[in-house]
Amino acid sequence: MKITEKLQKAEKEGRTFWSFEFFPPRTAQGLQNLYDRIERMRNLGPEFIDITWGAGGKNADLTSSLVQVCQETIGIETCMHLCCTEMPKEKVEWALAQAKQHGCQNILALRGDPVAGTSKWEPTPGGFTNAVDLVKHIHEHYPGDFCVAVAGFPQGHPETPEGMDGARQEIQWLKEKVDAGAEFIFTQMFYDSSIFFDWVKRVREAGITVPIVPGIMPIQNWEKFEKWVQRESIVVPQHFYDALRPVKGDDERVRQVGTKLVAGMCKEILANKEAGIKGLHIYTLNLEKGARMLLQELGLEGRREQIAPLPWRPSLTPHRRSESIRPIFWANRVQSYLSRTDEWDEFPNGRWGDSRSPAYGDLDGYPVSININANDAYNLWGHPTTFSEICDLFARFCRGDLAKLPWSSQPPASETSVIDEQLAKMNELGYLTINSQPAVDGVPSEDKVHGWGPTGGYVYQKAYLEFFVSPELLNPLIRRIERDPRITYYAVNKQGDLRTNTHSEGPNAVTWGVFPGKEIVQPTIVEAVSFIAWKDEAFELGLQWANLYSPGSPSRELIESTMNSSYLVNIVANDFRDGMSIFEPFLLDEHSTSKLGKVVDGAQQTVNGVLDGLNGVVENVKSAAGVNGHSNGVAVNGH
């Protein structure tokens, strides 16, 4: 969505908006850390973010990659900076084509700084001289594709001559950019609100009516504050110095005092009706704490509709924007889902189509990766040598005492806290859970734990569980499940032998929402063919975990035997008003944990003997099930 459309919507709804700026880091590890930080900061509710562009496009590939990940995987509307410095037209064309391909609809057109090591800006042969030329080029060659923003300088551009003539000339240059098609203005950082208000007044008197978004720099510590003030020649009110200098040796106190000072300025800006400012653009410097503290001080909290428009993260690439429904299985493997379905011509919209389509990517079509090295895995998961130790790892994850598992790169979702003890007990019993959701009966869509979608609605969920389990535990579990007509299940082993108590080939909606003026939305489902496709990846992740240990080691043989012998099972409790019915077949209250480890280890047998006895068990299960399933697939929600 174009940023101007977002701003219009915010103004119509009478709410303040905010946005964040990030820059490409210099190292691969820094880039991964930034992805994680943007993921977390997305939950602060920014309306959009923007990504800076290095002078001369020296970080062009990195900027383009950041924009792609933010649009496609993180699902947050992104504005890309684009500079004239050392940028011939062909490089500008490449950058714009990449942005369009990734679904980026917003560009900040800038002239840029002088080349490093020089003090005077010089145009690039075959390139653009000023930002206005870039604005014109974008609208001429990409009509309607991009919303174009430009920069404004309340204190004046560093190269603008001092005095009223220089100030008037700068406003005229800004008007030329707007007349050429610029649709809104980001401002340079400032700390003196009176200078800003005076500049806004002169901008409006010049006939410039597009939205102005003030650039706000949180004060992180004294050294960085002084550095930026000096670098940008920023005017700082005396009361800022009076408050900061006494605490300048204490970073935490500087941040606390600075937050109150900057928040006070922001409140003054937002309260000034004459200026008509509706939102703030926060220069984060790729830091999280300062932006978070500023929003808290301002009392600004992200809307559920912005943070979670669906219970899974929508992708904003052009061909996926209409996607509104996914199977639930890939909840914690979003990139795998996106890779499998990357070549789809269209996506289900409201109702799930025929999942037997060859558009489902095969497991061999993209690399399945556990995304952890051996040393980090050892530090996290140790060297388990008994099945009880594996069960304990899964139980600790459900209780929040373990950061990740091979099937979950992030801690459990907040809604898991509703059922974390039941999940932990399941794992202690030998049911290794990798995905789940609790039942929800008509919670308001604004709810901070379960809510999603537009305001004024209500959301619902059927309880869902997905887990690995041995055949010895599966058979009695199925007998208990089949006594309860409210519960449906699918169970499949690594070889593809399928067991189920449902005869329907259609999907089972497990999440849905009811909103004003809309059809019922059902964004997650359980569906048989997709589940068979997902099982290949689920088992592969377990085997990759095993392969982190040396060949012949007890840990490797234990994990391999667990994967090779287990079934992957999903169950749905279709009575969404009875949140605990899904746990009844597991008899959680009828066992003591001290006995369970012995029972489970006995069921698994010893590591050395399990492989020898496995073949007969597998063959018996195959002949009993009589069903082999092979397919390729997709998915979403959970643990």
XYZ file of C-alpha atoms in Angstrom:
639
model
C 0.000 0.000 0.000
C 1.211 3.513 -0.734
C 2.144 5.525 2.334
C -0.169 8.397 1.370
C -3.101 5.968 1.502
C -2.031 4.896 4.984
C -1.734 8.505 6.119
C -5.186 9.332 4.744
C -6.665 6.341 6.577
C -5.001 7.349 9.861
C -6.280 10.911 9.546
C -9.800 9.736 8.725
C -9.748 7.524 11.829
C -8.368 10.368 13.952
C -5.273 8.530 15.181
C -1.564 9.272 15.382
C 0.749 7.166 13.219
C 4.472 6.495 13.543
C 7.182 4.922 11.401
C 10.796 3.751 11.770
C 13.968 4.226 9.751
C 16.683 1.539 9.518
C 19.986 1.364 7.643
C 21.816 -1.638 6.093
C 24.441 -3.005 8.533
C 27.971 -3.807 7.448
C 28.172 -7.509 8.361
C 26.155 -10.644 7.626
C 25.571 -11.230 11.339
C 24.488 -7.617 11.724
C 21.992 -8.123 8.902
C 20.460 -11.190 10.559
C 20.264 -9.348 13.868
C 18.544 -6.452 12.121
C 15.953 -8.794 10.597
C 15.215 -10.099 14.095
C 15.014 -6.545 15.452
C 12.631 -5.375 12.726
C 10.468 -8.446 13.474
C 10.261 -7.419 17.132
C 9.785 -3.727 16.399
C 6.966 -4.536 14.008
C 5.005 -5.373 17.168
C 5.336 -1.721 18.208
C 2.850 -0.943 15.431
C 4.716 1.274 12.927
C 2.587 2.232 9.948
C 5.613 1.624 7.713
C 9.415 1.588 7.800
C 12.058 2.986 5.500
C 15.505 1.688 4.533
C 18.395 4.032 3.743
C 20.530 3.917 0.580
C 24.318 4.250 0.765
C 25.924 7.015 -1.253
C 26.803 5.702 -4.692
C 24.688 2.640 -4.085
C 27.556 1.021 -2.195
C 24.985 -0.917 -0.157
C 22.579 -1.302 -3.083
C 22.331 -5.090 -2.894
C 21.937 -4.961 0.874
C 19.235 -2.290 0.699
C 17.392 -4.268 -1.970
C 17.623 -7.471 0.108
C 16.359 -5.659 3.200
C 13.405 -4.274 1.275
C 12.624 -7.736 -0.108
C 12.673 -9.458 3.302
C 10.635 -6.693 4.938
C 7.988 -6.826 2.204
C 7.892 -10.571 1.607
C 8.661 -12.285 4.910
C 8.198 -9.720 7.698
C 5.185 -8.278 5.890
C 5.658 -4.595 6.694
C 5.173 -1.772 4.205
C 8.602 -0.418 3.286
C 9.867 2.821 1.773
C 13.233 2.633 -0.019
C 15.647 5.569 -0.102
C 17.148 6.288 -3.527
C 19.990 8.786 -4.049
C 21.520 10.528 -7.063
C 25.101 10.320 -5.739
C 27.242 8.197 -8.115
C 24.101 6.679 -9.602
C 23.979 6.489 -13.413
C 20.523 6.001 -14.882
C 21.008 2.278 -15.449
C 21.711 1.775 -11.739
C 18.644 3.806 -10.831
C 16.613 1.643 -13.241
C 17.930 -1.512 -11.585
C 17.017 -0.219 -8.126
C 13.489 0.774 -9.159
C 12.877 -2.508 -10.984
C 14.003 -4.468 -7.905
C 11.781 -2.394 -5.643
C 8.754 -2.954 -7.856
C 9.433 -6.680 -8.061
C 9.524 -6.927 -4.268
C 6.222 -5.061 -3.927
C 7.780 -1.866 -2.573
C 5.462 0.998 -3.556
C 7.244 3.860 -1.787
C 10.473 5.701 -2.660
C 12.246 8.540 -0.828
C 14.009 10.461 -3.613
C 17.176 12.235 -2.445
C 20.076 14.012 -4.056
C 22.423 12.455 -1.502
C 25.644 13.511 0.197
C 28.936 14.285 -1.544
C 31.136 11.308 -2.362
C 33.152 10.142 0.655
C 36.403 12.089 0.899
C 35.053 15.152 -0.902
C 33.322 18.275 0.378
C 31.402 19.304 -2.739
C 28.625 17.358 -4.411
C 29.146 16.657 -8.120
C 26.564 15.090 -10.469
C 27.381 11.708 -11.972
C 27.792 11.668 -15.771
C 24.645 10.137 -17.204
C 22.900 10.433 -13.847
C 20.713 12.965 -12.074
C 21.646 16.384 -10.726
C 18.951 16.940 -8.110
C 16.189 15.061 -6.309
C 13.596 16.793 -8.497
C 15.120 15.085 -11.552
C 14.771 11.724 -9.817
C 11.134 12.475 -8.904
C 10.350 13.325 -12.527
C 12.108 10.200 -13.810
C 10.200 7.884 -11.466
C 6.815 9.309 -12.444
C 7.691 9.285 -16.141
C 9.000 5.731 -16.308
C 6.949 4.120 -13.510
C 3.618 5.975 -13.659
C 1.405 4.958 -10.758
C 3.863 2.381 -9.396
C 5.412 4.422 -6.616
C 4.431 6.974 -4.002
C 7.418 9.344 -3.979
C 8.568 11.232 -0.894
C 11.231 13.937 -0.609
C 13.265 15.497 2.201
C 12.623 18.812 3.938
C 15.064 20.763 6.112
C 13.497 22.859 8.899
C 16.914 24.290 9.835
C 18.004 24.569 6.226
C 20.146 22.287 4.084
C 23.867 22.447 5.052
C 24.703 23.806 1.584
C 22.020 26.496 1.562
C 23.352 30.042 2.139
C 22.300 31.592 5.429
C 19.736 34.380 5.524
C 16.181 34.840 4.277
C 17.118 34.642 0.608
C 18.629 31.206 1.142
C 15.624 30.077 3.179
C 13.207 31.270 0.469
C 15.255 29.548 -2.220
C 15.160 26.282 -0.310
C 11.363 26.431 0.054
C 11.142 27.073 -3.685
C 13.256 23.986 -4.400
C 10.967 21.972 -2.124
C 7.918 23.253 -4.025
C 9.520 22.233 -7.323
C 9.906 18.679 -6.000
C 6.273 18.604 -4.895
C 5.091 20.089 -8.192
C 7.080 17.331 -9.955
C 5.056 14.682 -8.113
C 6.406 14.300 -4.561
C 3.462 13.230 -2.387
C 4.770 13.801 1.141
C 7.811 15.161 3.006
C 10.141 13.586 5.565
C 12.044 16.185 7.577
C 15.605 16.279 8.808
C 15.960 15.636 12.565
C 15.561 18.624 14.909
C 15.198 19.364 18.622
C 13.826 22.916 18.549
C 10.074 22.833 17.927
C 9.854 26.594 17.340
C 12.196 26.281 14.333
C 10.043 23.441 13.014
C 6.758 25.348 13.441
C 8.184 28.388 11.669
C 9.369 26.210 8.776
C 5.975 24.475 8.461
C 4.255 27.846 8.321
C 6.549 29.036 5.497
C 6.074 25.750 3.616
C 2.294 26.093 3.745
C 2.422 29.776 2.748
C 4.365 28.694 -0.361
C 1.369 26.581 -1.432
C 2.822 23.186 -0.459
C -0.062 21.124 0.899
C 1.282 17.540 0.966
C 1.662 15.776 4.353
C 4.755 16.587 6.429
C 6.216 13.809 8.598
C 8.743 15.160 11.130
C 11.940 13.174 11.648
C 12.524 12.420 15.339
C 15.848 11.207 16.756
C 15.639 9.582 20.226
C 18.538 10.424 22.531
C 20.348 7.114 23.135
C 23.502 8.328 24.931
C 25.496 11.532 25.340
C 28.254 10.722 22.831
C 25.856 9.836 19.991
C 23.698 12.841 20.785
C 26.669 15.214 20.535
C 27.959 13.487 17.408
C 24.668 13.901 15.510
C 24.124 17.447 16.715
C 27.574 18.464 15.480
C 27.407 16.464 12.263
C 24.057 17.919 11.203
C 24.542 21.347 12.864
C 21.346 20.843 14.846
C 20.110 23.652 17.071
C 19.436 22.304 20.580
C 17.374 24.285 23.133
C 19.244 25.198 26.310
C 16.839 23.219 28.517
C 17.951 20.030 26.750
C 21.562 20.677 27.789
C 20.530 21.715 31.302
C 18.787 18.369 31.796
C 21.329 16.127 30.036
C 24.733 17.418 31.127
C 24.351 16.470 34.815
C 23.768 12.798 33.819
C 25.961 12.548 30.709
C 28.209 9.896 32.277
C 25.297 7.492 32.829
C 23.876 6.092 29.581
C 20.714 4.768 31.203
C 19.945 8.118 32.834
C 20.721 9.954 29.583
C 18.248 7.702 27.795
C 15.570 8.251 30.449
C 16.014 12.022 30.560
C 16.407 12.269 26.788
C 13.230 10.262 26.230
C 11.212 12.709 28.330
C 12.737 15.690 26.528
C 12.067 14.312 23.035
C 8.602 13.080 24.037
C 7.762 16.556 25.321
C 8.741 18.015 21.944
C 6.652 15.384 20.118
C 3.598 16.101 22.270
C 3.964 19.799 21.477
C 4.188 19.044 17.751
C 1.152 16.742 17.715
C -0.931 19.185 19.776
C -0.260 22.146 17.474
C -3.409 22.392 15.352
C -1.961 25.069 13.080
C 0.923 22.807 12.028
C -1.504 19.909 11.478
C 1.109 17.158 12.039
C -0.487 13.710 12.328
C 2.481 11.402 12.873
C 6.175 10.900 13.633
C 9.079 9.292 11.753
C 11.588 7.854 14.236
C 15.260 7.568 13.269
C 16.101 4.369 15.159
C 19.826 4.050 14.290
C 18.933 0.320 14.183
C 18.334 0.429 17.953
C 15.178 -0.807 19.621
C 15.139 0.509 23.171
C 15.085 4.246 22.420
C 12.149 3.953 19.993
C 10.239 1.686 22.376
C 10.758 4.045 25.338
C 9.684 7.069 23.273
C 6.431 5.435 22.173
C 5.704 4.355 25.748
C 6.340 7.883 27.039
C 3.947 9.214 24.375
C 1.319 6.618 25.272
C 1.301 5.296 21.697
C 0.426 1.624 21.361
C 0.241 -0.452 18.189
C -3.182 -1.453 16.917
C -3.912 -5.187 16.520
C -5.121 -4.505 12.972
C -1.684 -3.099 12.118
C 0.370 -5.667 14.028
C -1.747 -8.704 13.115
C -4.048 -8.141 10.137
C -4.309 -11.949 10.028
C -3.175 -14.602 12.524
C -0.178 -15.164 10.235
C 2.107 -12.559 8.699
C 0.828 -11.527 5.234
C 3.408 -11.220 2.478
C 3.335 -7.895 0.607
C 4.919 -8.971 -2.668
C 2.698 -8.172 -5.663
C 1.434 -11.671 -6.446
C 0.711 -12.568 -2.784
C -1.245 -9.538 -1.586
C -4.577 -11.308 -2.153
C -3.524 -14.358 -0.093
C -5.935 -14.725 2.807
C -5.871 -18.421 3.777
C -3.145 -20.944 4.589
C -2.933 -24.424 6.086
C -1.763 -24.247 9.693
C 1.241 -26.574 9.577
C 4.019 -24.137 8.600
C 3.347 -21.759 11.501
C 6.991 -21.582 12.517
C 8.528 -22.163 9.068
C 7.308 -19.125 7.159
C 10.241 -18.947 4.746
C 9.749 -22.593 3.772
C 6.102 -21.932 3.048
C 6.951 -18.884 0.963
C 9.585 -20.857 -0.967
C 7.241 -23.760 -1.699
C 4.529 -21.475 -3.041
C 6.701 -18.818 -4.650
C 5.753 -19.815 -8.203
C 1.997 -19.976 -7.630
C 0.038 -17.959 -10.188
C -2.602 -17.024 -7.621
C -3.410 -17.607 -3.975
C -6.577 -18.816 -2.263
C -8.803 -15.949 -1.277
C -11.363 -16.895 1.345
C -11.758 -20.572 0.370
C -9.057 -23.186 -0.129
C -8.747 -24.646 -3.614
C -7.394 -27.980 -4.826
C -4.168 -28.529 -2.927
C -3.175 -31.340 -5.282
C -2.027 -28.655 -7.682
C 1.501 -29.252 -8.980
C 2.210 -25.662 -7.928
C 3.128 -27.038 -4.491
C 6.912 -27.024 -4.487
C 8.618 -30.363 -3.924
C 10.853 -30.848 -0.895
C 13.862 -31.070 -3.219
C 12.989 -27.746 -4.829
C 14.443 -25.626 -2.025
C 16.863 -26.263 0.842
C 15.306 -27.293 4.159
C 17.605 -25.967 6.866
C 17.572 -26.182 10.632
C 19.445 -22.847 10.686
C 21.730 -23.551 13.639
C 25.335 -24.693 13.876
C 26.504 -27.632 15.980
C 28.053 -25.579 18.803
C 24.946 -23.460 19.270
C 22.815 -26.612 19.183
C 24.944 -28.255 21.882
C 24.651 -25.146 24.056
C 20.873 -25.132 23.629
C 19.966 -28.798 23.631
C 22.983 -30.534 25.112
C 23.685 -34.186 24.214
C 20.485 -36.128 24.999
C 21.029 -39.865 25.437
C 17.564 -40.921 26.672
C 14.128 -40.227 25.326
C 13.207 -38.656 28.661
C 15.840 -36.007 28.039
C 14.288 -35.210 24.662
C 10.875 -34.967 26.312
C 12.334 -32.589 28.882
C 13.704 -30.298 26.140
C 10.270 -30.024 24.526
C 8.575 -29.446 27.905
C 11.079 -26.699 28.773
C 10.367 -25.006 25.428
C 6.624 -25.003 26.126
C 7.225 -23.462 29.548
C 9.400 -20.730 28.021
C 12.653 -22.036 29.527
C 14.233 -22.865 26.152
C 14.661 -20.331 23.333
C 14.075 -22.581 20.316
C 13.628 -26.090 18.931
C 14.472 -27.428 15.471
C 10.846 -26.797 14.424
C 10.517 -23.382 16.113
C 13.171 -20.711 15.658
C 11.285 -18.332 17.981
C 9.896 -18.779 21.522
C 6.253 -19.901 21.791
C 3.582 -17.392 20.761
C 1.970 -15.430 23.581
C -1.293 -17.349 23.228
C 0.559 -20.566 24.084
C 0.700 -19.364 27.710
C -2.979 -20.310 27.980
C -2.111 -24.001 27.552
C 1.613 -24.132 28.347
C 1.278 -26.491 31.319
C -0.920 -28.929 29.377
C 1.612 -28.887 26.530
C 4.492 -29.438 28.922
C 2.719 -32.445 30.462
C 2.052 -33.874 26.992
C 5.768 -33.716 26.240
C 6.639 -35.343 29.539
C 4.285 -38.152 28.514
C 6.133 -38.633 25.215
C 4.011 -36.572 22.818
C 6.573 -34.157 21.319
C 4.565 -31.055 20.388
C 5.739 -28.797 17.538
C 2.620 -26.689 16.860
C -0.522 -25.764 18.747
C -3.243 -23.229 19.331
C -5.799 -22.938 22.143
C -9.549 -22.766 21.622
C -10.974 -19.230 21.396
C -14.689 -18.439 21.566
C -15.531 -14.953 20.325
C -12.670 -12.861 21.718
C -12.688 -9.202 20.540
C -10.354 -8.672 17.612
C -8.455 -6.033 19.633
C -7.447 -8.626 22.249
C -3.672 -8.432 22.847
C -3.186 -12.205 23.030
C -5.586 -13.763 20.540
C -6.813 -10.775 18.518
C -6.209 -10.065 14.840
C -7.891 -8.249 11.977
C -10.009 -5.077 11.840
C -11.336 -3.450 14.982
C -14.870 -4.169 16.125
C -14.749 -7.853 15.221
C -14.623 -11.192 17.033
C -12.245 -14.093 16.493
C -12.600 -17.828 17.013
C -10.263 -20.823 17.075
C -10.568 -24.569 17.386
C -7.965 -26.106 19.651
C -5.181 -27.664 17.567
C -2.210 -29.897 18.429
C 0.612 -31.277 16.305
C 3.204 -33.677 17.691
C 5.530 -36.628 17.132
C 4.653 -39.862 18.948
C 5.803 -43.480 18.992
C 3.522 -46.222 17.580
C 3.291 -47.714 21.078
C 1.672 -44.540 22.406
C -0.237 -43.733 19.220
C -2.426 -46.855 19.120
C -4.086 -46.401 22.542
C -4.316 -42.655 21.919
C -6.267 -43.251 18.696
C -8.645 -45.596 20.482
C -9.369 -42.860 23.026
C -9.709 -40.155 20.340
C -12.201 -42.206 18.363
C -14.511 -42.378 21.369
C -15.015 -38.606 21.100
C -16.844 -37.543 17.893
C -15.758 -33.931 18.453
C -12.107 -34.718 17.682
C -10.570 -35.425 14.271
C -6.995 -36.491 13.594
C -4.411 -37.291 10.936
C -1.343 -39.418 11.688
C 1.456 -40.152 9.234
C 4.888 -41.727 9.596
C 8.088 -40.904 7.724
C 7.243 -43.489 5.035
C 3.888 -41.835 4.290
C 1.514 -44.340 5.939
C -1.583 -42.349 6.860
C -4.238 -42.953 9.515
C -7.284 -40.713 10.049
C -10.843 -40.756 11.352
C -12.145 -38.216 8.840
C -13.395 -39.132 5.371
C -13.781 -35.583 4.097
C -11.265 -34.380 1.518
C -12.190 -30.753 2.152
C -10.415 -28.388 4.553
C -11.346 -27.933 8.201
C -11.321 -24.257 9.215
C -9.521 -23.936 12.563
C -9.421 -20.120 12.782
C -12.004 -17.593 11.652
C -13.105 -14.044 12.303
C -16.328 -12.050 12.034
C -15.893 -8.338 11.280
C -18.204 -5.412 10.501
C -19.133 -5.186 6.824
C -17.131 -8.244 5.743
C -17.647 -11.901 4.939
C -16.429 -14.362 7.539
C -12.653 -14.713 7.178
C -11.112 -18.168 7.745
C -7.352 -17.674 7.488
C -6.080 -21.041 8.775
C -7.200 -24.576 7.997
C -6.240 -28.228 8.451
C -6.114 -30.061 5.149
C -4.972 -33.625 4.393
C -2.812 -33.291 1.294
C -0.926 -30.298 2.655
C -0.285 -32.202 5.877
C 1.270 -35.085 3.953
C 3.495 -32.572 2.182
C 4.488 -30.876 5.446
C 5.490 -34.167 7.085
C 8.525 -34.471 4.775
C 9.913 -31.213 6.082
C 8.973 -31.963 9.680
C 10.865 -35.272 9.676
C 13.786 -33.751 7.742
C 14.263 -31.079 10.424
C 14.477 -33.770 13.075
C 17.074 -35.700 11.079
C 19.100 -32.521 10.562
C 19.110 -32.112 14.330
C 20.470 -35.670 14.630
C 23.155 -34.952 12.033
C 24.600 -32.156 14.177
C 26.020 -34.915 16.376
C 28.907 -37.138 15.283
C 28.116 -40.448 13.511
C 27.605 -43.317 15.925
C 27.129 -41.042 18.928
C 24.290 -41.897 21.350
C 22.581 -38.536 20.713
C 22.584 -38.991 16.941
C 21.272 -42.555 17.107
C 18.598 -41.590 19.643
C 17.218 -38.688 17.609
C 17.409 -40.628 14.327
C 15.544 -43.574 15.832
C 12.906 -41.236 17.258
C 12.310 -39.645 13.845
C 12.377 -42.938 11.938
C 9.925 -44.652 14.266
C 7.530 -41.835 15.166
C 4.262 -40.705 13.652
C 3.525 -37.040 13.032
C -0.005 -36.371 14.289
C -2.380 -33.430 14.201
C -5.669 -33.323 16.054
C -8.483 -30.761 16.031
C -11.086 -30.376 18.768
C -14.026 -29.141 16.704
C -15.979 -27.946 19.756
C -14.292 -24.538 20.035
C -16.347 -23.694 23.124
C -14.686 -26.446 25.164
C -11.059 -25.426 25.319
C -9.809 -28.428 27.299
C -11.539 -31.251 25.394
C -8.525 -31.651 23.116
C -6.372 -32.750 26.073
C -8.794 -35.362 27.439
C -7.509 -38.280 25.288
C -3.986 -37.745 26.666
C -5.061 -38.525 30.256
C -2.816 -35.740 31.540
C -4.207 -35.918 35.055
C -3.850 -39.683 35.431
C -0.047 -40.011 35.355
C 2.792 -38.832 37.513
C 5.790 -37.312 35.826
C 8.196 -39.520 37.793
C 6.653 -42.662 36.303
C 6.312 -41.242 32.822
C 10.003 -41.089 32.025
C 10.333 -44.792 32.770
C 7.263 -45.668 30.736
C 8.378 -43.602 27.750
C 11.950 -44.836 27.836
C 10.653 -48.398 28.036
C 8.368 -47.771 25.074
C 11.294 -46.406 23.099
C 13.647 -49.206 24.238
C 17.343 -48.629 24.501
C 19.268 -46.715 21.857
C 21.378 -49.683 20.861
C 18.425 -52.029 20.358
C 15.786 -49.798 18.823
C 16.975 -49.891 15.212
C 17.025 -53.709 15.146
C 13.470 -54.020 16.397
C 12.096 -51.209 14.268
C 11.717 -52.860 10.881
C 9.042 -55.279 12.011
C 7.062 -52.536 13.748
C 7.165 -50.301 10.681
C 6.107 -53.115 8.348
C 3.188 -54.014 10.618
C 2.071 -50.391 10.739
C 2.313 -50.127 6.968
C 0.189 -53.196 6.354
C -2.344 -52.140 8.987
C -2.709 -48.609 7.608
C -2.633 -49.633 3.964
C -2.363 -46.031 2.806
C 0.643 -44.301 1.309
C 0.580 -40.559 0.819
C 2.951 -38.484 -1.262
C 2.435 -34.837 -2.152
C 3.892 -31.378 -1.954
C 2.540 -28.476 0.106
C 2.088 -25.299 2.313
C 0.923 -23.671 5.670
C 0.748 -21.488 9.108
C -0.113 -20.654 12.919
C 0.816 -21.932 16.333
C 3.215 -22.952 19.111
